Amino acid sequence: MKKLVVLILLFITHLLSAQIQFEAKVSKNTLGLNERLRIDFSMNADGDNFVPPPFEVCGFKVVGGPSQSISQSWVNGRSTFHKAYSYFLAPTHKGNLVIKQASIEINGQIYKTSPIKINVTNAVDQPRDANEPAAVRVDNNLYLVADISKTNPYVNEPITVVYKLYFSYNIGITNWRELNKPKYNDFWSQNIDIKNLVAEEGMFKGERYRFIVLKKTVLYPQKSGKLEIEPLSMDIDVQLPSGKRNFWGQPLMVEDNKRVSAGSKIISVKPLPEAGKPDDFSGAVGKFSFNVTPSRTTIKNGESLDLSVSVSGTGNLKLFNLPKPEVSSALEMYDPEHKENVSTPLSGMTGSITDNYTIVPQDKGNYPLKPLHFTFFDLSSGAYKTITSKPILINVLDGPGVAAGSSKHKENTKVEATANKTFAFIKQETNLVGIHPKDFLGTTLFYILLLIPFGMIPVIILFKKKKEALDADVVGNKMKKSNLLAKKYLSEAKKQINNKEPFYIALEKAMHNFLKAKLNIETSEMSKDKISEILLSKNAQPDTVADFINLTESCELARYAPSTSVTIQQDYDTAVTIISNLEKQLA
């Protein structure tokens, strides 16, 4: 009888548990980088100890919630119950992201939701979502714009991209962070440092706005056709007037957040004309001057001279090769020393590049250097231009101790010099050694070599004991190895600890180089979701992974936000701790 009662109770418990539902639903499965996502965790029975997924590790930032809703009703004597936790999320990067399981305890049992896959694409033109919290007042007051100097350049003609953040007078900006950095595929690019971010005034859409120049880049297209510049996307924290005023009549401000994108841009690049293109054209585009200058033209046999081949002006100076001089076989020419004195303002590269050759003559005589030709495409005239250097004559005089005389004397002198060179390797002084050397046995060196092995035995024993003691200290060895590895990758950041921007650039490179060394992945694969996925798959602790991602994001933000020496030191100490922890966890 007791067994029957127990079976009935177990059946009823199983039936009740089978009716319990706990699931996660999202507002959309595909969204742009500047859109927001709503996720609801709903259940049909009341529960405790709700644990949401680690959103930061999954690639999302919580921008709203959690909010809780409960409803209960009775229909025809039957009771229905519904409870939900709601969050509003913003993706932190592109890619196929996975929202992990949430858990809750209901009637003493743990229930979990299924993972949900979310595809995050580039920023879209209409980021607002009907499920987002109301923040419409910021929409028409904040814009991110990419100003491009020219949309139909020639190949290797410079263009500039200036990213400006426009904001109206009735809002304030408190912070920003890059979400998606622009990619310049098929462009040679050079970022221009902006030391001070200063708000300026200007016209935008027919109205007066304030704006900040966030980024300046000079681009040189490397091929013709339609080339895409991927968008810059940013997360902006703003202050908005709430419509209310305080006791003194001052407007009360509220905090809000918006994601903005400059949008992708298409550049139609024209190929350089084929008509009139010389065969020796090496890709130079711009306005240049060309010079070939020897350090001297009259030298003695055995001396050397320097030949400078230089191009100066404005254009793609780093993107072409200088012509190489041709010399006689009697002149020995060494590989050039390449020097660049180039700066890159918004107008494009300007300065000079030089190849310095060292030439050493082998014989007396007069040796002409052929004129060099340098061809470039002149953007102002739309035609190819060729500059030809002047011919150069190198006069090599007699060497020291050789006097001028008759032709017969000169011929004999030449033969004698050749003979001297031929037999120069034969020494005129000798150090003869007897053919019957002394017996090695019984010498001092013999006894020293005999005793050395016996003297090494105590040293070997002591070394072995020391090594066994060190090998036994497994924890200590791991800590030493972790700290050494952290210091190795963070040495450059420590050198720049008093310079904010170089420090965070070096710190970010150190974190990436550490991952490349430990995980054997390339920089191009280092998206935040990929890093999190690989680290977690290799048994890294979720807290350590989250700290790593947060520190990487802090490096990007700290370049533009004010930082104190205390904050920089704390970030450095945090990086040492994270690398040490990952080294131990991934061992």
XYZ file of C-alpha atoms in Angstrom:
587
model
C 0.000 0.000 0.000
C 2.802 2.388 0.911
C 4.559 1.658 -2.395
C 1.344 2.477 -4.274
C 0.997 5.836 -2.493
C 4.626 6.702 -3.236
C 4.177 5.824 -6.910
C 1.039 7.976 -7.113
C 2.852 10.952 -5.517
C 5.807 10.545 -7.877
C 3.446 10.432 -10.855
C 1.637 13.592 -9.727
C 4.956 15.400 -9.133
C 6.197 14.370 -12.564
C 2.941 15.507 -14.162
C 3.157 18.915 -12.481
C 6.797 19.385 -13.405
C 6.066 18.466 -17.012
C 3.566 21.317 -17.192
C 6.051 23.948 -15.993
C 7.466 26.097 -18.774
C 10.452 28.461 -18.648
C 11.565 29.978 -21.953
C 13.306 32.985 -23.515
C 11.895 35.015 -26.403
C 13.554 37.835 -28.347
C 12.023 40.662 -30.371
C 14.159 39.814 -33.428
C 16.908 37.390 -34.426
C 18.699 39.746 -36.829
C 19.480 43.377 -36.016
C 21.916 46.143 -36.898
C 24.803 47.137 -34.696
C 23.004 50.360 -33.750
C 19.658 48.668 -32.921
C 18.379 47.333 -29.627
C 16.982 43.938 -28.724
C 14.273 42.995 -26.256
C 14.454 39.616 -24.507
C 11.782 38.187 -22.195
C 12.304 35.272 -19.790
C 8.790 33.975 -19.074
C 7.432 31.151 -16.870
C 4.018 29.761 -15.987
C 4.867 29.087 -12.331
C 6.390 31.301 -9.687
C 10.068 30.708 -9.018
C 13.047 32.008 -7.090
C 16.776 32.596 -7.624
C 16.514 33.835 -11.208
C 19.977 34.006 -12.844
C 20.144 35.875 -16.191
C 22.726 34.992 -18.875
C 26.141 36.756 -18.759
C 25.140 39.361 -21.343
C 28.560 41.085 -21.431
C 30.296 37.796 -22.223
C 27.686 37.052 -24.892
C 28.450 40.341 -26.676
C 25.605 42.534 -25.377
C 25.272 45.544 -23.111
C 22.197 45.959 -20.890
C 20.624 49.349 -21.640
C 17.259 48.764 -19.970
C 15.812 46.500 -17.300
C 15.346 44.164 -15.779
C 11.621 44.840 -15.494
C 9.274 42.283 -13.993
C 5.637 41.561 -14.843
C 3.234 39.134 -13.115
C -0.307 38.186 -14.124
C -2.731 35.620 -12.724
C -6.308 34.802 -13.712
C -9.072 32.286 -13.074
C -11.205 31.077 -15.999
C -13.860 28.397 -15.487
C -12.311 27.428 -12.216
C -8.828 27.021 -13.665
C -5.953 29.219 -12.550
C -3.306 30.540 -14.970
C -0.073 32.229 -13.908
C 2.488 34.179 -15.944
C 5.688 35.863 -14.802
C 8.390 37.476 -16.973
C 11.731 39.288 -16.656
C 12.448 41.712 -19.540
C 15.759 43.255 -20.664
C 16.722 45.681 -23.414
C 20.106 44.841 -24.943
C 22.524 46.602 -27.296
C 25.120 44.511 -29.204
C 28.764 45.487 -28.686
C 30.091 44.081 -31.976
C 29.056 42.391 -35.206
C 28.842 38.664 -35.819
C 26.775 35.605 -34.928
C 26.241 36.021 -31.184
C 24.678 33.521 -28.768
C 22.671 34.504 -25.693
C 23.383 31.752 -23.189
C 20.997 30.014 -20.816
C 19.131 31.661 -17.976
C 18.107 29.589 -14.926
C 15.478 29.696 -12.197
C 14.398 27.460 -9.309
C 10.717 26.340 -9.340
C 9.358 23.911 -6.783
C 12.852 22.879 -5.778
C 14.004 22.105 -9.328
C 16.301 24.125 -11.610
C 14.952 25.056 -15.051
C 17.007 26.556 -17.871
C 16.185 28.312 -21.153
C 17.647 27.303 -24.508
C 20.485 29.368 -26.027
C 19.367 31.885 -28.665
C 21.404 32.798 -31.756
C 21.411 36.466 -32.796
C 22.912 37.761 -36.067
C 24.315 41.309 -35.688
C 24.983 43.132 -38.978
C 26.331 46.566 -39.924
C 24.555 49.626 -38.588
C 21.257 50.359 -40.361
C 19.702 53.664 -41.386
C 16.648 53.349 -39.090
C 17.889 52.110 -35.753
C 14.735 52.717 -33.768
C 12.783 49.667 -32.625
C 9.197 49.683 -31.423
C 10.288 47.653 -28.392
C 12.948 50.151 -27.300
C 12.455 52.435 -24.293
C 11.191 55.860 -25.265
C 14.113 58.174 -26.064
C 12.895 59.800 -29.244
C 14.012 63.280 -28.282
C 17.639 62.478 -29.051
C 16.969 61.202 -32.588
C 16.874 64.562 -34.349
C 19.629 66.113 -32.288
C 22.581 63.775 -32.780
C 24.274 62.715 -36.045
C 27.539 61.029 -37.020
C 28.728 62.130 -40.469
C 31.631 61.038 -42.684
C 32.818 63.930 -44.893
C 34.730 62.641 -47.940
C 36.817 65.077 -49.959
C 36.331 63.273 -53.303
C 34.233 60.292 -54.342
C 35.712 59.658 -57.833
C 39.507 59.847 -57.506
C 42.177 58.209 -59.647
C 44.116 55.198 -58.387
C 46.682 56.474 -55.838
C 45.075 59.929 -55.667
C 44.643 60.986 -52.015
C 41.196 61.503 -50.497
C 40.324 62.419 -46.922
C 37.614 61.100 -44.618
C 36.691 63.293 -41.635
C 34.227 61.878 -39.098
C 32.179 64.573 -37.336
C 29.683 64.193 -34.504
C 26.954 66.868 -34.775
C 24.781 67.592 -31.738
C 22.242 70.335 -31.049
C 22.540 73.031 -28.391
C 19.930 71.502 -26.070
C 21.778 68.249 -25.387
C 25.146 67.402 -23.827
C 27.521 64.529 -24.541
C 29.051 62.764 -21.537
C 30.828 59.788 -23.111
C 31.260 57.790 -26.315
C 32.751 54.516 -27.453
C 33.567 53.071 -30.870
C 31.515 49.982 -31.639
C 32.596 49.247 -35.186
C 35.781 50.766 -36.583
C 35.745 51.572 -40.308
C 37.702 49.229 -42.579
C 39.560 50.534 -45.593
C 39.896 47.476 -47.797
C 41.923 48.137 -50.986
C 43.087 51.516 -49.584
C 46.421 52.588 -48.166
C 45.385 54.527 -45.061
C 46.993 56.903 -42.582
C 45.173 58.154 -39.480
C 45.912 61.714 -38.383
C 46.213 62.197 -34.640
C 43.772 64.606 -33.015
C 45.330 65.869 -29.796
C 42.481 68.006 -28.478
C 38.774 67.441 -29.088
C 37.200 70.887 -29.284
C 33.525 71.588 -29.959
C 32.989 73.912 -32.922
C 29.937 75.506 -34.526
C 28.674 74.850 -38.032
C 25.657 74.436 -40.281
C 24.067 71.020 -40.744
C 20.779 70.342 -42.543
C 20.189 74.088 -42.688
C 20.456 74.572 -38.927
C 23.221 75.563 -36.542
C 24.806 72.664 -34.658
C 27.836 72.052 -32.525
C 30.211 69.382 -33.776
C 33.362 67.521 -32.752
C 35.889 66.108 -35.217
C 36.479 62.571 -33.965
C 38.677 61.029 -36.639
C 40.710 62.093 -39.688
C 42.062 59.615 -42.230
C 43.952 59.991 -45.518
C 43.253 57.243 -48.073
C 45.015 56.208 -51.279
C 42.911 53.793 -53.380
C 45.016 50.904 -54.669
C 42.727 49.622 -57.403
C 39.991 50.925 -59.679
C 36.271 50.245 -59.425
C 33.689 50.732 -56.700
C 35.343 50.451 -53.302
C 33.369 50.430 -50.036
C 34.351 52.182 -46.821
C 32.628 50.340 -43.985
C 30.809 52.555 -41.471
C 32.029 53.928 -38.180
C 29.488 53.178 -35.422
C 29.529 54.674 -31.941
C 27.698 54.366 -28.643
C 26.956 57.873 -27.287
C 25.876 58.760 -23.734
C 23.945 62.047 -23.658
C 22.104 64.348 -21.291
C 18.668 65.604 -22.339
C 16.330 68.161 -20.805
C 13.468 66.400 -19.055
C 11.014 69.266 -19.540
C 10.971 69.953 -15.808
C 12.765 72.645 -13.829
C 14.173 72.825 -10.334
C 13.384 75.350 -7.630
C 15.624 77.995 -9.258
C 14.108 77.529 -12.710
C 17.011 75.547 -14.140
C 16.102 72.649 -16.488
C 16.474 69.154 -15.065
C 18.514 66.776 -17.219
C 18.096 63.040 -17.760
C 20.616 60.492 -18.979
C 20.068 58.674 -22.285
C 22.001 56.638 -24.801
C 22.007 56.385 -28.584
C 23.943 54.452 -31.168
C 24.862 56.338 -34.312
C 26.504 55.300 -37.557
C 28.158 57.272 -40.338
C 26.909 54.747 -42.894
C 28.950 52.949 -45.521
C 30.394 54.996 -48.382
C 31.088 53.972 -51.974
C 34.137 55.428 -53.726
C 34.235 55.150 -57.553
C 37.955 54.946 -58.361
C 39.091 55.731 -61.903
C 42.010 53.770 -63.413
C 45.038 55.709 -64.625
C 44.819 56.311 -68.391
C 46.602 53.829 -70.626
C 47.171 56.397 -73.374
C 50.679 57.788 -73.107
C 51.704 55.563 -70.171
C 55.494 54.931 -70.391
C 56.876 51.424 -69.919
C 58.986 52.492 -66.938
C 56.019 53.954 -65.004
C 56.181 52.600 -61.422
C 52.903 54.030 -60.050
C 53.929 57.521 -58.865
C 50.936 59.907 -58.744
C 51.216 63.554 -57.711
C 53.589 66.454 -58.324
C 57.302 65.652 -57.986
C 60.856 66.758 -58.667
C 63.664 64.273 -59.369
C 67.393 64.546 -58.646
C 70.428 62.267 -59.050
C 73.454 63.682 -57.214
C 76.945 62.160 -56.677
C 78.947 63.148 -53.598
C 81.946 63.759 -55.954
C 82.965 62.899 -59.492
C 86.772 62.624 -59.138
C 88.180 59.969 -56.788
C 91.267 57.846 -56.356
C 91.393 54.137 -56.965
C 90.143 52.289 -53.867
C 88.063 55.214 -52.535
C 84.259 55.377 -52.616
C 81.539 57.857 -53.524
C 77.842 58.188 -52.654
C 75.159 58.480 -55.316
C 71.843 59.953 -54.150
C 68.627 59.215 -56.092
C 65.854 61.387 -54.659
C 62.207 62.275 -55.367
C 60.472 65.110 -53.505
C 57.062 66.717 -53.744
C 53.436 65.826 -52.968
C 51.895 62.464 -53.810
C 52.010 58.778 -52.960
C 55.666 58.900 -51.913
C 55.596 55.627 -49.941
C 53.864 53.633 -52.673
C 56.364 53.437 -55.551
C 60.001 52.476 -56.178
C 62.793 54.790 -57.287
C 64.678 54.023 -60.516
C 67.922 52.093 -60.065
C 71.153 53.385 -61.673
C 73.159 51.234 -64.084
C 76.974 51.296 -63.699
C 79.958 49.755 -65.451
C 81.299 46.388 -64.281
C 84.454 48.218 -63.156
C 82.340 50.036 -60.522
C 81.075 47.988 -57.589
C 77.686 49.308 -56.394
C 76.157 48.199 -53.082
C 72.473 47.945 -52.137
C 70.985 51.343 -51.342
C 70.128 52.831 -47.971
C 66.504 53.940 -48.221
C 65.461 57.091 -46.341
C 62.013 58.648 -46.021
C 61.215 62.155 -44.838
C 57.464 62.122 -45.359
C 54.610 63.726 -43.436
C 50.910 63.066 -44.041
C 48.584 66.030 -43.477
C 44.986 66.075 -44.736
C 46.162 67.110 -48.211
C 48.175 63.879 -48.590
C 51.782 62.734 -48.315
C 54.454 65.372 -48.800
C 58.231 65.289 -48.385
C 60.976 63.247 -50.008
C 62.304 59.711 -50.390
C 65.934 58.904 -51.164
C 68.039 55.888 -52.119
C 71.742 56.341 -51.265
C 74.115 54.044 -53.181
C 77.780 53.469 -52.286
C 80.014 52.989 -55.351
C 83.604 51.711 -55.190
C 85.709 51.769 -58.432
C 87.968 48.789 -59.209
C 90.161 50.277 -61.963
C 91.413 53.607 -63.175
C 89.474 55.354 -65.936
C 86.480 57.506 -66.841
C 83.064 55.886 -66.254
C 79.837 57.556 -67.437
C 76.568 56.917 -65.541
C 73.546 56.705 -67.794
C 70.795 59.300 -67.189
C 67.874 58.009 -65.059
C 64.221 58.506 -66.021
C 61.442 59.055 -63.471
C 57.811 59.072 -64.657
C 54.748 60.165 -62.689
C 51.103 60.913 -63.368
C 50.392 64.610 -62.850
C 46.909 65.052 -61.355
C 46.711 68.750 -62.216
C 47.212 68.173 -65.958
C 45.869 64.616 -66.150
C 48.953 63.454 -68.108
C 52.164 61.503 -67.585
C 55.382 63.440 -67.131
C 58.956 62.166 -67.311
C 61.982 63.812 -65.661
C 65.449 62.801 -66.933
C 68.561 63.318 -64.836
C 71.771 64.783 -66.246
C 74.580 62.411 -67.324
C 77.345 61.915 -64.764
C 81.025 61.127 -65.497
C 83.100 59.436 -62.756
C 86.874 60.044 -63.123
C 89.013 57.463 -61.258
C 92.638 58.553 -60.785
C 95.769 56.447 -60.181
C 96.064 54.879 -56.778
C 98.680 55.957 -54.167
C 102.325 55.298 -55.132
C 101.712 54.858 -58.870
C 103.366 57.506 -61.075
C 102.523 58.445 -64.628
C 105.012 57.393 -67.386
C 105.321 55.749 -70.751
C 102.784 53.302 -72.026
C 105.302 50.475 -71.516
C 105.802 51.515 -67.895
C 102.034 51.653 -67.389
C 101.636 48.170 -68.863
C 104.382 46.769 -66.617
C 102.823 48.499 -63.633
C 99.457 46.919 -64.421
C 101.028 43.450 -64.731
C 102.889 43.946 -61.457
C 99.724 45.088 -59.688
C 97.888 42.038 -61.020
C 100.675 39.757 -59.804
C 100.628 41.410 -56.377
C 96.874 40.777 -56.135
C 97.305 37.175 -57.307
C 99.916 36.222 -54.686
C 98.724 38.507 -51.902
C 97.397 35.577 -49.905
C 100.910 34.046 -49.457
C 102.504 35.114 -46.133
C 106.109 36.256 -46.219
C 106.713 35.283 -42.573
C 106.316 31.716 -41.274
C 105.930 30.024 -37.912
C 107.397 26.549 -38.340
C 106.458 23.660 -36.018
C 108.566 20.524 -35.514
C 107.347 17.352 -37.157
C 107.958 15.352 -33.940
C 105.760 16.998 -31.254
C 106.193 16.247 -27.544
C 104.181 13.414 -25.975
C 100.904 14.682 -24.422
C 100.915 12.008 -21.699
C 102.302 13.331 -18.408
C 101.940 17.029 -19.252
C 100.202 19.547 -16.969
C 97.254 19.858 -19.377
C 96.851 16.061 -19.288
C 96.397 15.996 -15.501
C 94.047 19.003 -15.538
C 91.762 17.355 -18.071
C 91.930 14.104 -16.087
C 90.757 15.735 -12.828
C 88.011 17.937 -14.297
C 85.364 15.113 -14.519
C 85.892 14.198 -10.847
C 85.614 17.847 -9.820
C 82.319 18.201 -11.710
C 80.587 15.390 -9.769
C 79.716 17.512 -6.661
C 78.566 20.352 -8.895
C 76.274 18.023 -10.845
C 74.800 16.581 -7.627
C 74.051 20.047 -6.214
C 72.551 21.187 -9.506
C 70.327 18.092 -9.696
C 69.012 18.612 -6.144
C 68.311 22.277 -6.860
C 66.470 21.400 -10.055
C 64.372 18.730 -8.308
C 63.389 21.258 -5.622
C 62.382 23.809 -8.263
C 60.438 21.216 -10.286
C 58.543 20.155 -7.159
C 57.249 23.685 -6.657
C 54.534 23.415 -9.352
C 52.450 26.334 -8.137
C 55.454 28.595 -7.760
C 56.714 27.722 -11.230
C 53.335 28.485 -12.783
C 53.163 31.832 -10.980
C 56.686 32.747 -12.090
C 55.918 31.739 -15.668
C 52.654 33.734 -15.658
C 54.283 36.860 -14.225
C 57.203 36.663 -16.658
C 54.798 36.281 -19.581
C 52.709 39.212 -18.379
C 55.792 41.407 -17.991
C 57.042 40.337 -21.412
C 53.886 41.469 -23.188
C 53.329 44.515 -20.988
C 56.886 45.878 -21.026
C 56.124 48.405 -23.780
C 52.966 49.585 -21.973
C 54.949 50.117 -18.773
C 57.445 52.316 -20.650
C 54.546 54.560 -21.742
C 52.742 54.623 -18.370
C 53.130 58.417 -18.144
C 51.728 58.987 -21.656
C 48.042 58.155 -21.783
C 47.370 57.476 -25.466
C 50.620 55.543 -26.245
C 50.070 53.588 -23.012
C 46.581 52.365 -23.984
C 47.671 51.598 -27.550
C 50.575 49.508 -26.213
C 48.318 47.881 -23.592
C 45.765 46.865 -26.238
C 48.533 45.429 -28.449
C 49.920 43.523 -25.456
C 46.546 41.897 -24.763
C 46.155 40.937 -28.446
C 49.742 39.639 -28.730
C 49.184 37.512 -25.638
C 46.113 35.923 -27.250
C 47.974 35.365 -30.524
C 50.731 33.558 -28.607
C 48.427 31.474 -26.399
C 45.564 30.692 -28.818
C 47.467 30.683 -32.119
C 44.973 33.002 -33.830
C 45.502 35.927 -36.171
C 44.611 39.576 -35.477
C 41.923 39.459 -38.197
C 40.079 36.743 -36.175
C 40.069 38.731 -32.929
C 36.432 39.726 -32.616
C 35.155 39.882 -29.067
C 32.715 36.987 -29.552
C 35.437 34.837 -31.134
C 37.828 35.582 -28.244
C 35.163 34.798 -25.649
C 34.172 31.576 -27.426
C 37.757 30.284 -27.677
C 38.729 31.233 -24.102
C 35.616 29.638 -22.611
C 36.162 26.483 -24.705
C 39.654 26.208 -23.198
C 38.268 26.243 -19.627
C 38.992 29.901 -18.897
C 36.860 31.312 -16.076
C 33.899 33.456 -17.281
C 34.833 36.241 -14.833
C 38.377 36.378 -16.235
C 37.041 36.415 -19.819
C 34.647 39.232 -18.953
C 37.473 41.194 -17.309
C 39.604 40.710 -20.447
C 36.830 42.003 -22.767
C 36.083 44.947 -20.442
C 39.742 45.936 -20.272
C 40.048 45.816 -24.080
C 37.005 48.085 -24.404
C 38.438 50.399 -21.734
C 41.631 50.739 -23.791
C 39.588 51.972 -26.775
C 37.567 54.409 -24.655
C 40.421 55.720 -22.508
C 42.252 57.224 -25.493
C 39.598 59.956 -25.691
C 38.379 60.154 -22.085
C 40.337 61.996 -19.391
C 42.442 59.628 -17.264
C 44.573 60.105 -14.181
C 47.854 58.432 -13.366
C 46.021 56.382 -10.715
C 43.560 55.042 -13.337
C 46.395 54.178 -15.730
C 48.286 52.330 -12.973
C 45.117 50.443 -12.035
C 44.555 49.402 -15.678
C 48.167 48.216 -15.885
C 47.860 46.171 -12.668
C 44.550 44.740 -13.920
C 46.199 43.674 -17.193
C 49.020 41.906 -15.292
C 46.454 40.040 -13.171
C 44.308 39.045 -16.182
C 47.259 37.723 -18.210
C 48.567 35.802 -15.186
C 45.127 34.266 -14.529
C 44.626 33.298 -18.180
C 48.101 31.752 -18.343
C 47.258 29.513 -15.381
C 43.729 28.710 -16.601
C 44.800 27.888 -20.165
C 47.826 25.796 -19.106
